XYZ file of C-alpha atoms in Angstrom:
336
model
C 0.042 -0.135 0.113
C 2.131 3.106 -1.125
C 0.853 6.435 0.771
C 0.079 4.171 3.765
C 0.964 6.632 6.554
C -2.033 8.897 6.356
C -5.744 9.300 4.594
C -6.978 7.205 2.477
C -3.830 4.538 2.410
C -3.974 4.715 6.081
C -7.472 3.741 6.502
C -7.163 1.030 3.541
C -4.425 -0.432 5.282
C -6.630 -0.940 8.109
C -9.179 -2.578 6.082
C -6.908 -5.149 4.527
C -5.969 -5.729 8.424
C -9.062 -6.477 9.170
C -9.441 -9.673 6.912
C -6.009 -10.743 8.579
C -3.850 -9.734 5.797
C -0.181 -9.059 5.612
C 0.441 -5.229 4.698
C 3.348 -3.561 3.654
C 3.162 -0.113 4.336
C 4.740 2.530 1.966
C 5.443 6.048 2.515
C 8.257 8.579 3.527
C 6.574 9.941 6.830
C 7.823 8.168 9.665
C 5.296 9.123 12.459
C 2.522 8.409 10.385
C 4.168 4.689 9.200
C 4.881 3.833 12.991
C 1.064 4.618 13.708
C -0.088 2.933 10.449
C 1.610 -0.325 11.552
C 0.678 0.063 15.203
C -3.118 -0.368 13.653
C -2.846 -3.062 11.351
C -1.396 -4.942 13.886
C -4.322 -4.199 16.426
C -6.590 -4.679 13.846
C -5.290 -8.352 13.298
C -2.941 -7.966 10.179
C 0.918 -8.371 10.415
C 2.784 -4.467 9.373
C 5.957 -4.544 7.199
C 7.230 -0.680 7.145
C 8.915 0.396 4.136
C 9.854 3.975 3.938
C 10.376 5.221 0.209
C 9.695 7.992 -2.258
C 7.663 6.270 -5.096
C 9.190 9.146 -7.341
C 12.560 7.030 -6.966
C 11.998 3.797 -9.467
C 15.358 2.326 -8.083
C 13.841 3.019 -4.531
C 10.652 1.252 -5.517
C 11.725 -1.827 -6.996
C 13.838 -2.236 -4.140
C 10.720 -1.846 -1.584
C 9.047 -4.471 -3.741
C 11.957 -7.040 -3.051
C 12.104 -5.990 0.369
C 8.123 -7.181 0.788
C 8.680 -10.328 -1.243
C 11.621 -11.148 1.252
C 9.533 -10.672 4.247
C 6.349 -12.042 3.133
C 7.119 -14.350 0.060
C 4.880 -13.210 -2.630
C 2.638 -9.968 -4.008
C -0.657 -10.702 -4.205
C -2.260 -7.160 -4.398
C -0.481 -3.755 -5.007
C -2.140 -0.599 -4.362
C -0.868 2.741 -5.710
C -2.544 5.588 -3.656
C 0.660 8.207 -3.039
C 0.268 11.798 -4.413
C 1.380 14.825 -3.744
C -0.634 18.310 -5.380
C -0.023 22.201 -5.102
C -3.269 24.551 -4.786
C -2.058 27.442 -6.928
C -3.511 28.804 -10.312
C -1.404 27.055 -13.002
C 0.642 30.609 -13.593
C 1.811 30.490 -9.812
C 3.137 26.964 -9.831
C 7.042 26.725 -10.608
C 8.320 24.344 -13.014
C 10.086 22.299 -10.502
C 7.023 21.986 -8.482
C 4.990 21.177 -11.562
C 7.571 17.913 -12.204
C 7.496 17.064 -8.825
C 3.863 16.644 -8.396
C 3.629 14.589 -11.794
C 6.859 12.380 -10.484
C 4.928 11.656 -7.230
C 2.054 10.965 -8.484
C 1.545 9.818 -11.810
C 5.196 8.275 -12.403
C 4.698 6.746 -8.648
C 2.021 4.941 -9.957
C 4.459 4.002 -13.391
C 7.089 2.736 -10.979
C 4.589 1.094 -8.754
C 2.811 -1.101 -11.134
C 6.117 -2.221 -13.017
C 7.637 -3.306 -9.754
C 4.467 -5.374 -8.853
C 4.409 -6.525 -12.561
C 7.753 -8.031 -11.857
C 6.795 -10.361 -9.231
C 3.341 -10.986 -10.407
C 3.887 -12.295 -13.899
C 6.104 -14.841 -13.451
C 3.295 -16.443 -11.025
C 0.732 -15.435 -13.613
C -1.777 -13.834 -10.586
C -2.278 -10.947 -8.811
C -4.245 -7.895 -8.725
C -3.137 -3.611 -9.128
C -5.311 -1.288 -7.927
C -4.930 2.421 -8.891
C -6.818 4.578 -6.826
C -8.234 7.560 -8.947
C -10.088 10.254 -8.529
C -13.075 11.923 -10.432
C -10.444 14.539 -11.546
C -8.664 11.416 -13.402
C -11.520 12.568 -16.258
C -12.800 15.919 -15.338
C -9.688 18.733 -14.809
C -11.116 21.461 -11.922
C -8.691 25.199 -11.417
C -6.591 25.493 -8.725
C -5.423 21.654 -9.087
C -3.955 21.453 -12.700
C -0.680 19.455 -11.721
C -2.745 16.807 -9.506
C -5.373 16.596 -12.503
C -2.792 16.183 -15.039
C -1.358 13.266 -13.020
C -4.513 11.662 -12.502
C -5.631 12.028 -16.584
C -2.463 10.433 -17.149
C -2.902 7.667 -14.593
C -6.193 6.967 -16.115
C -4.307 6.619 -19.907
C -1.437 4.473 -18.493
C -4.428 2.363 -16.883
C -6.187 1.366 -19.680
C -2.841 0.761 -21.773
C -1.533 -1.978 -19.319
C -4.710 -3.243 -19.051
C -5.284 -3.901 -22.428
C -1.427 -5.409 -23.043
C -2.081 -8.029 -19.811
C -5.552 -8.992 -21.466
C -3.814 -9.404 -24.773
C -1.349 -11.807 -23.130
C -4.064 -13.518 -21.616
C -2.674 -12.906 -17.935
C -4.280 -13.441 -14.674
C -2.860 -10.610 -13.190
C -5.333 -7.671 -13.363
C -5.220 -4.071 -12.865
C -8.281 -1.913 -12.503
C -9.219 1.759 -11.020
C -10.984 3.287 -8.348
C -12.327 6.857 -8.990
C -12.689 8.822 -5.450
C -15.003 11.969 -4.615
C -13.757 14.547 -2.227
C -12.596 12.699 1.018
C -11.697 13.983 4.460
C -7.919 13.179 4.791
C -5.198 15.659 6.341
C -4.174 16.563 3.026
C -5.580 19.878 3.152
C -3.290 20.433 6.020
C -0.472 19.583 4.434
C -0.420 19.841 0.848
C 1.223 23.116 -0.754
C -0.724 26.050 -1.301
C -0.661 29.168 -2.445
C -4.146 30.508 -1.782
C -4.929 33.377 0.530
C -7.413 30.998 2.408
C -7.418 27.630 3.726
C -7.672 25.406 0.870
C -10.919 22.479 1.636
C -12.446 19.417 -0.208
C -15.676 19.792 -2.542
C -18.713 19.133 -0.800
C -19.841 16.781 -1.085
C -17.101 14.708 1.544
C -16.934 11.476 2.207
C -14.634 9.655 5.179
C -11.588 7.452 3.938
C -13.184 4.815 5.314
C -15.794 4.995 2.389
C -13.042 4.894 0.141
C -10.956 2.174 1.771
C -14.196 -0.249 1.449
C -14.694 0.252 -2.300
C -10.394 -0.326 -2.824
C -10.187 -3.763 -0.724
C -13.726 -4.790 -3.050
C -11.294 -3.937 -5.810
C -8.486 -5.553 -5.171
C -10.719 -8.512 -4.568
C -12.835 -8.355 -7.844
C -10.117 -6.912 -10.201
C -11.661 -8.197 -13.417
C -13.576 -4.902 -13.709
C -12.207 -2.430 -15.282
C -12.988 0.565 -13.086
C -15.061 1.565 -10.030
C -16.866 5.042 -9.289
C -17.257 5.491 -5.351
C -19.855 8.556 -4.776
C -22.600 9.982 -5.905
C -20.851 12.947 -7.050
C -18.197 11.303 -8.495
C -21.119 9.596 -10.722
C -22.840 13.046 -11.395
C -19.587 14.700 -12.320
C -17.897 11.898 -14.750
C -21.715 11.946 -16.392
C -22.010 15.486 -16.635
C -18.483 15.509 -18.396
C -19.523 13.211 -20.935
C -22.763 14.963 -21.725
C -22.079 18.466 -21.543
C -18.346 19.397 -20.624
C -18.375 22.889 -21.994
C -21.027 23.903 -19.641
C -19.453 22.026 -16.473
C -15.901 24.441 -17.565
C -17.896 27.342 -17.273
C -20.045 26.294 -14.253
C -16.338 25.394 -12.608
C -14.553 28.795 -13.701
C -17.595 30.414 -11.437
C -17.566 28.136 -8.867
C -14.476 26.189 -8.441
C -12.035 28.893 -6.510
C -14.520 29.446 -3.721
C -15.457 26.173 -3.236
C -12.222 24.936 -2.636
C -11.511 27.489 -0.043
C -12.410 28.431 3.753
C -15.097 31.055 3.953
C -16.170 33.548 6.764
C -13.899 33.730 9.974
C -11.859 30.836 8.482
C -10.903 33.162 5.505
C -9.840 35.402 8.155
C -7.707 33.240 10.417
C -6.017 31.500 7.248
C -2.694 33.389 8.156
C -2.277 31.018 11.409
C -2.375 28.163 8.634
C 0.737 29.240 7.020
C 2.248 26.062 5.553
C 4.818 24.457 7.857
C 7.699 25.102 5.870
C 6.533 27.001 3.319
C 6.582 23.728 0.494
C 3.892 21.875 2.180
C 4.703 18.072 1.834
C 5.763 18.376 -1.771
C 9.850 17.507 -0.955
C 9.701 16.530 2.866
C 6.747 14.321 4.594
C 4.823 16.539 6.839
C 5.114 13.499 9.279
C 9.047 13.467 9.425
C 11.548 13.489 12.188
C 10.281 16.750 12.992
C 6.250 16.263 12.256
C 3.385 14.336 14.032
C 1.257 11.589 12.918
C -1.902 13.033 11.076
C -4.325 9.929 10.703
C -6.505 8.830 8.483
C -8.931 11.772 9.005
C -9.048 15.078 8.117
C -10.538 18.060 9.829
C -14.016 17.773 7.878
C -15.538 14.896 10.206
C -18.866 17.274 11.260
C -19.607 17.334 7.531
C -18.312 13.968 6.042
C -20.223 11.004 4.975
C -19.448 7.700 6.550
C -21.079 5.816 3.971
C -22.334 6.102 0.379
C -25.273 4.071 -0.984
C -23.952 4.559 -4.657
C -21.036 2.869 -3.361
C -22.688 -0.024 -2.123
C -24.544 -0.629 -5.009
C -21.381 -0.539 -7.345
C -19.989 -3.168 -4.807
C -22.987 -5.118 -5.033
C -24.185 -4.947 -8.388
C -24.248 -8.623 -9.053
C -26.342 -9.298 -6.292
C -28.547 -6.208 -7.355
C -28.591 -7.990 -10.626
C -29.876 -11.256 -9.472
C -32.291 -9.901 -7.057
C -33.905 -7.665 -9.752
C -33.918 -10.798 -12.126
C -35.341 -12.750 -9.632
C -37.960 -10.374 -8.717
C -38.692 -9.613 -12.528
C -39.389 -13.514 -12.905
C -41.445 -13.767 -9.525
C -43.728 -11.030 -11.128
C -44.071 -12.510 -14.130
C -45.183 -15.754 -12.700
C -47.743 -13.987 -10.539
C -49.630 -12.543 -13.511
C -49.407 -15.788 -15.542
C -51.234 -17.369 -12.366
C -53.656 -14.405 -12.397
C -54.535 -15.127 -16.095
C -54.895 -18.408 -15.821
């Protein structure tokens, strides 16, 4: 699990551990990794901590080998680590844009390559790419992140087609997430005048974790959409992308920043080193553990009916078929 020290990665590591799995926790931060390992153990799993920067291809290969040496094999690899910058495109430096791309896009490429190196010889395994509604729909103030997520979506489709061509039993799938209540909004690099926030509706990271664990167990499906807002965004983007451009131009700036008193107090929340966690982890030697949840617990949804339907659509389809058959049988009995 990359990006396992906080947010969605942290919650997903706990979800895997609750099944009794052995979980390798990959991230940069020391404090978050140590706390995540404790949570995995308490949940009933076995933890392996591997400190790694996913933007370093060789380090990711070495991390994968370390997991195999400890656990014997890799059944599931989840790419989740990311970085971002909140700013208009013209306010992001070339080095910052490159760093976001290296972590958020190339980190997935390197992780997928490392996983395939160990999965292909055994002709089994699942790779889960944690995506976002922003893999299809770009929004203002997140050009580097949106560009990387779009790239992941195209990359994943290419690799999936190649595996299908080869008749491989190694599968890759993608989970597109909505806005999630994670600590990223307190540690991400931001050049906005106000504190940044996710666009409502916001979901708790456990909603994402359930979808990711399900996708890992059912990777034959090419993609999972999580949350009604994700479905609405992707459908609207497919039907009327131009109108969505104009809507986001009007609303996208304010929707991603705190208002009122929070806006006045924004200066108290200056980034801890001026660079967010872009170049060094927020939970490093001089940081602290941020956990899985951000500061939006009071307005975050603990479940998603759409996500439940998505995970259980086979049973829903079977139930619908049975219900239809029973209705037809009842109608025939009435006629006779």
